[in-house]
XYZ file of C-alpha atoms in Angstrom:
737
model
C 92.947 -5.113 41.460
C 95.897 -6.075 39.808
C 98.907 -3.571 39.360
C 101.193 -3.397 36.505
C 104.194 -2.789 39.064
C 106.458 -1.867 35.951
C 104.382 1.227 35.639
C 103.798 4.225 37.908
C 100.661 3.599 40.103
C 98.955 6.007 42.851
C 98.991 4.758 46.582
C 96.723 7.242 48.344
C 98.234 10.522 47.703
C 101.536 9.137 46.462
C 102.971 8.271 43.074
C 104.967 5.058 43.097
C 107.561 4.798 40.046
C 108.861 1.250 40.366
C 111.345 1.418 37.645
C 112.975 4.518 39.438
C 112.781 3.290 42.757
C 111.102 6.294 43.908
C 107.808 7.281 45.768
C 106.692 10.905 45.052
C 104.152 13.319 46.480
C 103.867 17.058 45.271
C 107.425 18.135 44.739
C 109.030 15.649 47.527
C 110.422 12.040 46.708
C 112.103 9.202 48.623
C 114.461 6.792 47.037
C 113.864 3.126 48.139
C 116.081 0.043 47.880
C 114.802 -2.319 44.901
C 114.097 -4.934 47.526
C 111.898 -2.582 49.420
C 110.208 -1.348 46.383
C 109.328 -4.866 45.516
C 107.746 -5.733 48.823
C 105.776 -2.293 48.652
C 104.564 -3.102 45.187
C 103.574 -6.813 46.322
C 101.586 -5.482 49.218
C 99.802 -3.025 47.127
C 98.975 -5.499 44.778
C 97.614 -7.787 47.515
C 96.409 -4.893 49.575
C 92.996 -6.299 50.318
C 94.393 -9.415 52.549
C 96.988 -9.964 55.158
C 100.390 -11.136 53.422
C 102.337 -13.597 55.719
C 106.317 -13.041 55.833
C 106.608 -16.749 54.561
C 104.800 -15.460 51.319
C 106.857 -12.378 50.698
C 110.006 -14.600 51.254
C 108.768 -17.163 48.999
C 107.769 -14.543 46.089
C 110.500 -11.960 46.507
C 113.784 -13.422 48.073
C 113.311 -16.878 45.831
C 116.414 -18.805 45.744
C 118.001 -17.070 48.774
C 117.947 -18.126 52.594
C 116.605 -15.104 54.529
C 114.812 -15.059 58.023
C 111.480 -13.055 59.022
C 114.063 -10.554 60.337
C 114.959 -9.475 56.652
C 111.046 -8.822 56.014
C 110.863 -6.997 59.256
C 113.764 -4.741 58.399
C 112.241 -4.018 55.046
C 108.637 -3.241 56.233
C 110.291 -0.735 58.615
C 111.934 0.629 55.771
C 108.437 1.000 54.063
C 107.111 2.618 56.982
C 109.766 5.143 57.589
C 109.784 6.378 53.648
C 106.079 6.794 53.933
C 105.999 8.707 57.421
C 108.640 10.910 55.576
C 106.257 11.790 52.968
C 102.823 11.591 54.558
C 103.300 12.022 58.168
C 103.472 9.857 61.502
C 100.475 7.423 60.618
C 100.186 3.979 60.670
C 100.514 2.681 56.933
C 101.438 -0.947 57.233
C 99.522 -3.038 59.684
C 101.246 -6.156 61.629
C 98.971 -8.995 62.381
C 100.315 -11.656 65.224
C 101.445 -14.535 63.546
C 99.704 -13.680 60.349
C 101.725 -11.040 58.429
C 101.493 -7.623 57.134
C 98.585 -5.706 55.220
C 99.102 -2.304 53.503
C 96.553 0.415 54.829
C 96.771 2.729 51.615
C 94.636 2.119 48.718
C 96.300 1.688 45.335
C 95.073 2.724 42.034
C 95.791 3.157 38.238
C 97.814 6.230 37.045
C 97.296 7.488 33.550
C 100.022 9.345 31.547
C 98.190 12.725 32.084
C 98.399 12.427 35.867
C 102.151 11.643 36.074
C 104.303 14.407 38.088
C 104.591 17.848 36.026
C 102.358 16.970 33.408
C 98.690 18.465 32.485
C 95.836 17.476 34.867
C 92.884 15.509 33.438
C 89.336 17.306 33.708
C 87.685 15.226 36.553
C 84.264 15.823 34.947
C 85.291 13.818 31.787
C 87.035 10.722 33.474
C 84.920 7.740 34.250
C 85.527 4.936 36.678
C 83.450 1.464 37.213
C 82.574 1.263 40.820
C 81.900 -2.787 41.435
C 80.080 -3.618 44.733
C 82.106 -5.773 46.961
C 80.163 -9.194 47.838
C 77.111 -8.866 49.956
C 76.742 -11.015 53.464
C 74.202 -11.994 55.655
C 73.135 -9.510 58.257
C 70.461 -11.149 59.873
C 70.314 -14.575 61.677
C 67.446 -16.220 59.129
C 69.306 -14.838 56.070
C 70.831 -17.961 53.963
C 71.518 -16.293 50.783
C 75.059 -14.928 49.757
C 75.736 -12.658 46.833
C 78.403 -13.615 44.357
C 82.031 -11.944 44.526
C 82.783 -9.288 42.128
C 86.349 -10.175 41.213
C 86.983 -8.406 37.970
C 86.832 -4.664 37.373
C 88.214 -2.388 34.752
C 90.708 -0.094 35.671
C 90.107 3.467 34.396
C 91.957 6.817 34.084
C 92.281 8.426 37.248
C 93.124 12.369 37.601
C 95.510 14.508 39.581
C 94.457 17.980 39.797
C 97.478 20.352 40.607
C 99.798 19.630 43.934
C 96.487 18.172 45.769
C 96.433 15.115 43.686
C 92.530 15.040 43.469
C 91.755 11.489 42.677
C 88.955 8.957 42.198
C 90.185 5.436 43.257
C 88.228 2.303 42.714
C 88.827 -0.404 45.166
C 88.092 -3.839 44.089
C 88.097 -6.424 47.011
C 86.416 -9.556 47.986
C 85.198 -10.113 51.639
C 84.953 -13.944 51.309
C 82.321 -15.186 54.027
C 79.838 -13.329 55.895
C 80.077 -9.439 55.945
C 78.342 -5.897 55.014
C 78.622 -5.221 51.288
C 80.552 -1.857 50.699
C 81.391 0.108 47.443
C 84.081 2.679 47.538
C 83.175 6.084 45.952
C 84.914 9.255 46.152
C 82.284 11.163 44.067
C 80.518 14.211 44.484
C 78.899 14.730 47.861
C 75.754 16.352 49.102
C 77.081 18.409 52.335
C 75.045 21.566 53.429
C 71.586 22.035 51.869
C 70.815 25.234 50.122
C 69.677 28.184 52.614
C 70.892 26.548 55.836
C 73.574 27.848 57.905
C 76.642 25.732 58.518
C 77.564 24.272 61.863
C 79.625 26.190 63.735
C 83.162 25.063 64.342
C 84.364 28.178 66.420
C 82.924 28.706 69.918
C 83.627 31.835 71.947
C 81.299 31.864 74.834
C 80.311 29.056 77.755
C 77.452 28.909 79.883
C 76.036 26.279 82.215
C 73.062 24.607 81.066
C 71.440 23.619 84.249
C 71.744 26.023 87.185
C 71.458 23.437 89.969
C 73.867 22.493 92.557
C 74.172 18.692 91.269
C 76.402 16.752 88.836
C 74.784 16.837 85.395
C 76.356 14.469 82.466
C 75.734 12.899 78.872
C 73.169 15.251 77.462
C 71.656 14.016 74.380
C 69.588 17.168 72.386
C 66.217 16.223 71.236
C 65.570 16.469 67.241
C 63.008 19.360 68.134
C 66.025 21.881 69.084
C 64.011 22.686 72.338
C 64.183 19.766 74.616
C 67.213 17.313 75.917
C 67.754 14.726 78.003
C 70.437 14.369 80.569
C 71.478 12.438 83.884
C 72.279 14.427 87.220
C 73.080 13.446 90.550
C 73.081 14.983 93.868
C 76.680 14.089 94.981
C 78.872 11.707 92.707
C 80.774 10.346 95.539
C 77.950 9.357 97.980
C 74.975 7.005 97.602
C 72.760 9.440 96.055
C 70.422 8.508 93.206
C 70.732 8.990 89.570
C 68.043 10.998 87.803
C 66.867 10.983 83.998
C 65.863 14.498 83.230
C 64.046 15.939 80.441
C 64.471 19.735 80.303
C 63.406 22.713 77.546
C 64.798 25.766 76.668
C 62.848 27.534 79.506
C 64.838 25.528 81.810
C 61.582 23.537 82.890
C 62.726 20.148 84.313
C 60.690 16.999 84.309
C 62.058 13.825 86.108
C 61.513 10.854 84.139
C 62.898 8.024 86.397
C 65.541 7.445 89.221
C 67.510 4.783 90.385
C 70.592 3.639 92.628
C 72.696 2.642 89.778
C 74.512 4.895 87.044
C 73.145 5.493 83.524
C 74.287 5.919 80.233
C 73.733 5.639 76.495
C 70.934 8.121 76.173
C 69.902 8.189 72.327
C 66.434 9.717 71.022
C 64.427 7.994 67.895
C 64.457 10.031 64.827
C 60.764 11.064 65.279
C 61.778 12.224 69.151
C 58.719 9.901 70.590
C 61.136 7.392 72.391
C 64.367 7.369 74.226
C 66.999 4.732 74.800
C 68.912 4.566 78.254
C 71.173 1.816 79.881
C 71.142 1.210 83.383
C 74.488 -0.313 84.612
C 75.293 -1.997 88.033
C 78.881 -3.020 88.686
C 78.571 -3.635 92.500
C 79.532 -7.211 91.975
C 82.618 -6.298 89.844
C 81.136 -7.118 86.478
C 78.997 -5.436 84.265
C 75.113 -5.772 84.452
C 73.529 -3.507 81.915
C 69.841 -3.042 81.457
C 68.568 -1.330 78.289
C 65.389 0.449 78.835
C 63.058 1.893 76.340
C 61.013 4.992 77.296
C 58.030 6.289 75.289
C 57.320 9.812 76.216
C 54.734 12.497 75.597
C 56.847 15.711 75.892
C 53.678 17.944 75.396
C 51.889 16.679 78.590
C 55.409 15.658 80.186
C 54.083 12.137 80.808
C 56.184 8.621 80.606
C 53.803 6.425 78.561
C 55.953 3.425 79.003
C 59.366 2.009 80.432
C 60.191 -1.386 78.750
C 63.348 -3.148 79.321
C 64.520 -4.795 76.194
C 67.451 -6.523 77.370
C 68.803 -7.521 80.738
C 72.760 -8.387 80.263
C 75.074 -9.588 82.725
C 78.770 -9.622 81.845
C 78.049 -7.543 78.853
C 78.805 -3.901 78.553
C 76.856 -1.923 76.023
C 79.147 0.518 74.371
C 76.707 2.531 72.325
C 73.101 2.612 70.951
C 71.630 4.246 67.696
C 68.562 4.361 65.718
C 68.541 3.035 62.365
C 65.052 4.036 61.931
C 62.031 4.588 64.196
C 61.614 0.792 64.450
C 65.236 -0.368 64.488
C 68.194 -0.150 67.043
C 71.763 -1.017 66.491
C 74.229 -1.275 69.221
C 77.818 -2.483 70.397
C 78.938 -4.203 73.230
C 81.696 -5.621 75.050
C 81.870 -9.225 76.878
C 83.780 -9.545 80.085
C 84.461 -13.229 79.546
C 85.746 -13.332 76.074
C 87.110 -9.685 75.938
C 85.515 -9.434 72.487
C 83.468 -6.558 70.979
C 80.048 -7.211 68.865
C 77.575 -5.285 66.801
C 74.068 -6.026 66.632
C 70.796 -4.902 64.715
C 67.413 -4.975 66.932
C 64.207 -4.437 65.378
C 61.450 -3.424 67.643
C 58.757 -5.260 65.644
C 60.257 -8.503 66.018
C 62.713 -8.080 69.084
C 65.229 -10.319 67.597
C 68.733 -9.525 68.105
C 70.729 -9.823 65.050
C 74.446 -9.889 64.857
C 76.379 -7.892 62.280
C 79.566 -9.417 61.262
C 81.406 -6.605 59.676
C 84.857 -6.814 61.380
C 87.915 -7.488 59.036
C 91.590 -8.384 60.090
C 92.130 -6.998 63.406
C 89.219 -4.832 63.645
C 86.771 -4.955 66.368
C 83.570 -2.713 66.772
C 83.295 0.015 69.018
C 80.434 2.683 68.041
C 77.920 3.067 65.261
C 76.070 6.120 64.756
C 73.315 6.321 61.873
C 71.745 9.368 60.410
C 69.247 8.823 57.520
C 71.265 6.717 54.773
C 74.538 7.520 56.394
C 76.248 4.930 58.835
C 79.466 6.009 60.911
C 81.778 3.420 62.521
C 84.462 3.506 64.882
C 86.452 0.302 65.198
C 89.416 -0.634 67.000
C 92.228 -1.256 64.164
C 95.573 -2.609 65.656
C 95.144 -0.686 69.118
C 93.802 2.363 67.669
C 90.475 3.820 66.440
C 89.621 3.955 62.708
C 86.392 6.099 61.882
C 84.718 5.146 58.840
C 81.446 6.835 57.137
C 78.956 5.030 54.788
C 76.252 5.686 52.460
C 73.371 3.430 51.661
C 73.546 2.413 48.259
C 70.112 1.844 46.966
C 71.009 1.651 43.284
C 73.008 -1.472 43.591
C 70.350 -3.630 43.972
C 71.954 -5.431 46.736
C 70.299 -5.398 50.412
C 72.540 -3.511 52.990
C 75.146 -2.472 50.013
C 77.021 0.738 51.143
C 79.551 3.264 49.637
C 82.523 4.163 51.782
C 82.861 8.076 51.927
C 85.605 8.581 54.141
C 88.296 6.661 56.550
C 90.266 8.204 59.231
C 93.123 6.242 60.831
C 93.187 8.041 64.084
C 96.076 7.734 66.699
C 93.391 7.733 69.370
C 92.707 4.454 71.597
C 89.076 5.502 72.480
C 86.636 7.891 70.736
C 83.074 9.110 71.060
C 81.460 10.145 67.605
C 78.159 11.774 66.909
C 76.833 13.054 63.957
C 77.044 16.825 62.565
C 73.154 17.642 62.356
C 73.288 18.427 58.527
C 74.899 15.246 57.880
C 78.113 16.714 56.469
C 79.970 14.396 58.796
C 80.926 13.355 62.373
C 81.957 14.862 65.573
C 84.842 12.840 66.901
C 86.001 13.097 70.666
C 89.561 11.779 70.913
C 89.566 12.497 74.612
C 90.145 15.456 76.820
C 89.841 18.300 74.808
C 90.486 16.647 71.333
C 87.390 17.593 69.353
C 87.400 17.331 65.329
C 84.753 17.477 62.745
C 85.191 14.818 60.165
C 83.482 15.628 56.925
C 82.359 13.233 54.063
C 85.029 14.466 51.879
C 87.884 13.308 54.505
C 88.717 16.701 55.391
C 89.208 17.203 59.318
C 88.845 20.580 61.045
C 89.547 20.884 64.880
C 86.980 22.663 66.943
C 87.690 25.758 68.791
C 86.943 26.735 72.162
C 88.508 27.699 75.420
C 87.953 24.966 77.999
C 91.176 23.288 79.854
C 89.103 20.634 81.626
C 88.468 16.962 80.359
C 85.185 17.199 78.368
C 82.849 14.126 77.566
C 79.912 13.523 75.132
C 80.241 16.363 72.822
C 76.686 16.979 70.960
C 75.460 19.421 68.241
C 72.288 21.135 68.685
C 69.895 20.037 65.825
C 70.492 23.573 64.315
C 74.293 23.210 64.595
C 74.936 26.459 66.221
C 75.410 25.158 69.951
C 77.683 22.557 71.335
C 76.605 20.659 74.382
C 79.685 19.100 76.615
C 80.046 17.338 79.859
C 82.757 19.185 81.517
C 84.626 16.993 83.923
C 86.765 18.973 86.939
C 88.461 16.497 89.178
C 91.429 16.501 91.280
C 92.446 12.819 91.850
C 94.683 12.473 94.681
C 97.193 9.430 95.235
C 97.109 7.932 98.557
C 98.875 5.121 100.214
C 97.551 2.497 102.457
C 100.032 1.109 104.727
C 100.299 -2.534 105.859
C 99.424 -1.485 109.290
C 96.178 0.220 108.080
C 97.030 3.796 108.329
C 96.542 6.093 105.304
C 98.956 8.668 103.834
C 98.279 11.338 101.193
C 100.876 11.138 98.534
C 99.699 14.218 96.654
C 98.344 17.593 97.308
C 94.560 17.997 95.978
C 95.369 20.839 94.064
C 95.997 18.965 90.534
C 94.796 15.518 88.983
C 97.494 12.799 89.650
C 96.679 9.253 88.926
C 98.455 5.974 87.727
C 101.149 5.638 90.342
C 103.726 2.887 90.096
C 106.318 1.909 92.974
C 109.929 1.206 91.880
C 111.043 -2.662 92.330
C 112.737 -1.514 95.621
C 109.851 0.426 96.797
C 111.490 3.568 97.629
C 110.468 5.574 94.502
C 107.050 6.464 92.811
C 106.476 7.519 89.462
C 103.165 8.803 88.556
C 101.317 10.889 85.921
C 100.358 14.816 86.737
C 98.966 17.649 85.852
C 100.568 20.032 88.012
C 102.451 21.757 85.549
C 99.391 22.549 83.302
C 99.762 19.373 80.828
C 100.194 15.557 81.348
C 103.634 14.730 82.600
C 105.634 12.010 84.553
C 106.621 13.039 87.806
C 108.807 11.152 90.354
C 108.501 11.018 93.983
C 111.597 10.349 96.005
C 112.279 11.137 99.589
C 109.784 13.478 100.061
C 110.664 15.440 96.853
C 108.374 15.839 93.722
C 110.201 16.224 90.388
C 109.004 16.479 86.797
C 110.690 14.206 84.703
C 108.991 14.522 81.217
C 108.150 17.497 79.075
C 105.497 15.937 76.602
C 104.594 18.273 73.746
C 101.137 16.683 73.374
C 98.728 16.674 76.319
C 97.027 13.412 77.478
C 99.454 11.081 75.247
C 101.626 9.248 77.861
C 100.323 5.983 78.813
C 101.321 2.398 80.286
C 104.520 3.097 81.907
C 106.819 0.416 83.865
C 109.875 0.419 85.745
C 113.139 -1.293 84.205
C 113.963 -4.194 86.228
C 117.341 -2.433 87.676
C 115.095 0.638 88.722
C 117.233 2.943 86.836
C 114.767 3.754 84.131
C 111.187 4.231 83.293
C 109.665 2.659 80.070
C 106.489 4.247 78.453
C 104.373 4.498 75.586
C 103.982 7.857 73.968
C 102.820 9.032 70.489
C 103.384 5.589 68.746
C 106.435 4.904 70.119
C 108.163 3.238 73.156
C 110.863 5.260 75.296
C 113.183 4.930 78.115
C 113.812 7.471 80.339
C 117.091 7.344 82.473
C 116.784 8.503 85.870
C 120.491 8.818 86.226
C 121.271 11.283 83.493
C 117.867 12.494 82.907
C 117.648 11.759 79.102
C 115.324 9.553 77.009
C 115.841 7.277 73.981
C 113.572 5.512 71.855
C 113.248 1.653 72.327
C 110.988 0.833 69.527
C 110.053 3.305 66.811
C 106.795 1.439 65.434
C 104.833 0.460 68.590
C 101.347 1.448 67.638
C 99.053 -0.577 69.915
C 101.976 -1.971 72.044
C 102.271 -1.440 75.746
C 105.504 -2.119 77.897
C 105.456 -4.537 80.803
C 109.178 -5.092 81.581
C 112.341 -3.817 80.368
C 115.710 -5.564 80.924
C 118.597 -3.186 80.663
C 121.371 -5.765 80.788
C 120.121 -7.717 78.110
C 118.352 -4.976 76.142
C 115.052 -6.911 76.319
C 111.877 -5.453 76.131
C 108.560 -7.305 77.339
C 105.172 -6.029 75.897
C 101.460 -6.819 75.104
C 99.928 -6.039 71.826
C 96.120 -5.376 71.991
C 93.533 -5.617 69.489
C 91.163 -3.339 70.867
C 91.858 -0.845 73.819
C 92.700 -3.081 76.376
C 90.549 -6.161 75.385
C 92.211 -9.136 73.774
C 96.083 -9.361 73.406
C 99.067 -11.284 72.774
C 102.302 -10.826 74.879
C 105.798 -10.521 73.517
C 109.518 -10.530 74.053
C 111.831 -8.376 71.710
C 115.780 -8.399 71.774
C 116.178 -4.437 70.557
C 119.856 -5.294 69.413
C 118.666 -7.728 66.733
C 115.008 -6.472 66.540
C 113.808 -10.120 66.950
C 110.539 -10.302 68.382
C 109.021 -13.546 69.980
C 105.135 -14.169 70.840
C 105.015 -15.677 74.437
C 102.958 -18.880 74.278
C 100.113 -17.292 76.952
C 96.841 -18.635 75.364
C 94.162 -16.328 76.250
C 95.917 -14.443 78.239
C 94.077 -11.311 79.693
C 96.959 -9.832 81.956
C 100.699 -10.684 82.510
C 103.319 -9.555 84.848
C 107.165 -10.532 84.264
C 109.373 -11.301 87.421
C 112.899 -12.570 86.980
C 112.068 -12.918 83.428
C 109.419 -15.745 84.326
C 105.914 -14.623 83.235
C 102.717 -14.917 85.301
C 99.434 -14.421 83.678
C 95.815 -14.992 83.851
C 93.116 -16.189 81.359
C 90.252 -14.497 80.138
C 87.096 -15.039 82.355
C 89.108 -17.966 84.414
C 89.936 -18.066 88.077
C 93.738 -19.067 88.813
C 96.958 -18.193 87.807
C 99.637 -19.630 85.104
C 103.441 -19.604 85.012
C 105.676 -19.431 82.027
C 109.265 -19.972 82.966
C 112.016 -18.178 80.888
C 112.939 -20.259 77.941
C 110.203 -22.666 78.142
C 107.216 -23.294 75.793
C 104.463 -24.681 78.020
C 102.910 -22.907 80.843
C 101.560 -24.435 84.062
C 98.749 -23.637 86.226
C 100.229 -22.738 89.570
C 96.503 -21.445 91.342
C 93.022 -22.143 90.381
C 90.968 -19.977 93.002
C 92.493 -16.436 92.244
C 89.156 -14.436 90.875
C 88.979 -13.688 87.242
C 88.666 -9.931 88.083
C 91.643 -9.695 90.527
C 95.170 -9.075 89.438
C 98.608 -10.339 90.468
C 100.547 -7.057 91.938
C 103.852 -8.549 93.294
C 105.677 -11.454 94.060
C 108.100 -12.899 96.728
C 110.067 -16.232 97.057
C 106.786 -17.995 98.552
C 103.938 -16.717 96.955
C 102.298 -13.796 95.137
C 100.252 -10.723 96.102
C 96.837 -9.916 94.248
C 94.066 -7.530 94.529
C 91.627 -5.476 92.355
C 91.947 -2.675 90.264
C 88.919 -0.282 89.775
C 85.793 -2.311 89.814
C 83.809 -4.033 92.309
C 83.574 -3.218 96.013
C 86.425 -5.465 97.295
C 89.667 -3.950 96.238
C 91.698 -5.434 99.242
C 95.170 -6.873 98.897
C 95.416 -10.674 99.527
C 98.683 -12.735 99.677
C 98.554 -16.385 98.277
C 101.499 -18.904 99.823
C 102.152 -21.130 96.542
C 103.834 -23.649 98.884
C 100.633 -24.341 100.929
C 97.825 -22.885 98.974
C 96.652 -20.861 101.623
C 95.862 -17.066 101.316
C 95.153 -14.191 103.709
C 93.965 -10.416 103.705
C 97.173 -8.005 103.796
C 95.249 -4.755 103.618
C 91.204 -4.126 103.509
C 90.192 -1.666 100.765
C 86.580 -1.012 99.683
C 85.759 1.096 96.793
C 82.734 3.098 98.306
C 83.954 3.478 101.796
C 87.048 4.293 101.090
C 85.944 6.432 97.787
C 88.606 4.724 95.730
C 88.621 5.063 91.843
C 91.455 2.802 91.194
C 94.042 0.801 93.007
C 97.406 1.564 91.152
C 100.253 -0.381 92.402
C 101.441 -2.722 95.672
C 104.845 -3.180 97.265
C 105.058 -5.801 100.275
C 107.169 -3.346 102.371
C 105.344 -0.181 101.647
C 101.661 -0.886 101.158
C 99.283 0.053 98.052
C 98.900 3.152 96.221
C 95.463 4.051 94.986
C 93.623 7.115 93.675
C 90.734 8.891 95.273
C 88.701 12.234 93.880
C 87.945 14.471 96.942
C 86.844 17.236 94.566
C 84.895 15.659 91.660
C 82.235 17.497 89.655
C 80.297 17.209 86.297
C 78.655 19.827 84.692
C 76.590 20.371 81.404
C 77.799 23.460 79.764
C 76.749 25.084 76.087
C 79.343 26.733 73.864
C 77.826 29.216 71.575
């Protein structure tokens, strides 16, 4: 749409008044500098695309000599103002080397909907709903739909202080993509006579009364049967078993095997079941997609078909579009990219759906009837969107956007509420919320302190199945001479330990105080450093170069915690999707990675915190980087070897070609580097590479299963390697009612 930015307009729930340099919501307003307002209006007028800093300077600073820092400061002012009125969410996305995009949707504003005026009757207001261009979804489709570039702006209404609006978005997706039509009209939620799905649960009971681990339950559409996985002992080589169970606790073993299973999903008619067998013994994903055809009445397995056998690709999620068609998302080890596919069982042809936009990367898709829920990575966080098929448009695969939630989660699981009124979103640990079709959200109420996975409503909506995880992760030290020393006490969950550069201090994450906090171990003493209000929110911390501070990411900001005076300050306020790797206090410089989707594909940056100037490091296709004495060592996606970018230089050089792609550099001395495994593969040992001679030798032998290792955390050449184990790991399926 083309806004008249001399008049008031709507920006989400905001009223923007350019002539008064104000933005308003309810009875609250914020004044903006004229240049800040000009940039906000320009981004709103071009909200459907990424706008470069150069374009903003050319259009809005014409005739003046300014740098990109001026644009950055203006964008920061916009974010601060929007945050003050709307809360702490991402409103302006930054794309590396490309520019900025406004994430709020603008709309026209009638005089009747201006502040302190009478509202317009929403039943009498009319809005045109143009369809954005359709795209090819299958490999054999050659047609494209012409772009709908022009649309009328009609009257939009604000009802009371809640600013009830109907917004028309007209944008054009050039090139291939799904066809979307945005519509916030009346929605069919709960059918008459049906009981609404529960959101408050007061009791909990185990689902299966057997001394085994159970996990990842998927309810059958008949509301009687379920499918889930079980294992006798999660720490030893006992087989994984696929179980069907009914409400009388009668069990039926479908199959078993040595490898773990995932991605259970029933077809809509309940006759078929998908499951993925996963083998990671060689350090890479090997996923096999199975299709089981079952007769529940006779408890017979009719067939077990292998649909796909993928190496180097991890299946993230599977859903049924109908009884003949699967949709799935995956992750490629080599490219670190994510994909979404449609797979008709009648043709057995895998068709990629190109529906990503900007920095978005598909994570999960769930289908229920004519509605589709998508979870995409968006600048490091997850955005959940719900669409409805639009059969009236006459365009194949046209869909109407019902709602969008830009979460602060870095990983989610989603599943449909059985009546189709929305989706259940699991943001990790115990962060469960229902996202409804009208955009409302409601947290689920239950009394569980343990980490939970795969929440699933029963088909009648009155029960909730959860995989409850009870684990006491310990931190151990493997010394250079081969001895093992337990660093934590098995009573709590501790993980992600990091040596200081001097090796005499360790910082780790612990739930010893009941919530996730940072702790320090020094001289045999354990001291709690942080007092985070939000549980399970701290992530990706590192030591400063002088060992006097900890730098960490928490709730969208990067902080520095001083060990000397036990105080913290914000280093970077707008840090969504950024993860600190090094900090130099003498120059006040921060090194960090910026990731598109979880820890998939990233860019690496150095920022002067005094001037706020950020410089992208020329690390081509980097999958991992470490900074030592301001020099950056990195590895490339899917490639063996190690590269070095010296401080101040623009060209990196390869200094080794033998370090495996699934091993990471852990430390460095004057003559070489230490490297080892992280969490995958059997060999997690530590090796030393002499960069002068090219020779390498094993320093510490570690095997994942033999030593019961979950992950390798940190290495110090004088102390040894820190790693995590789980002496008491238990998963159970429970029912909440």
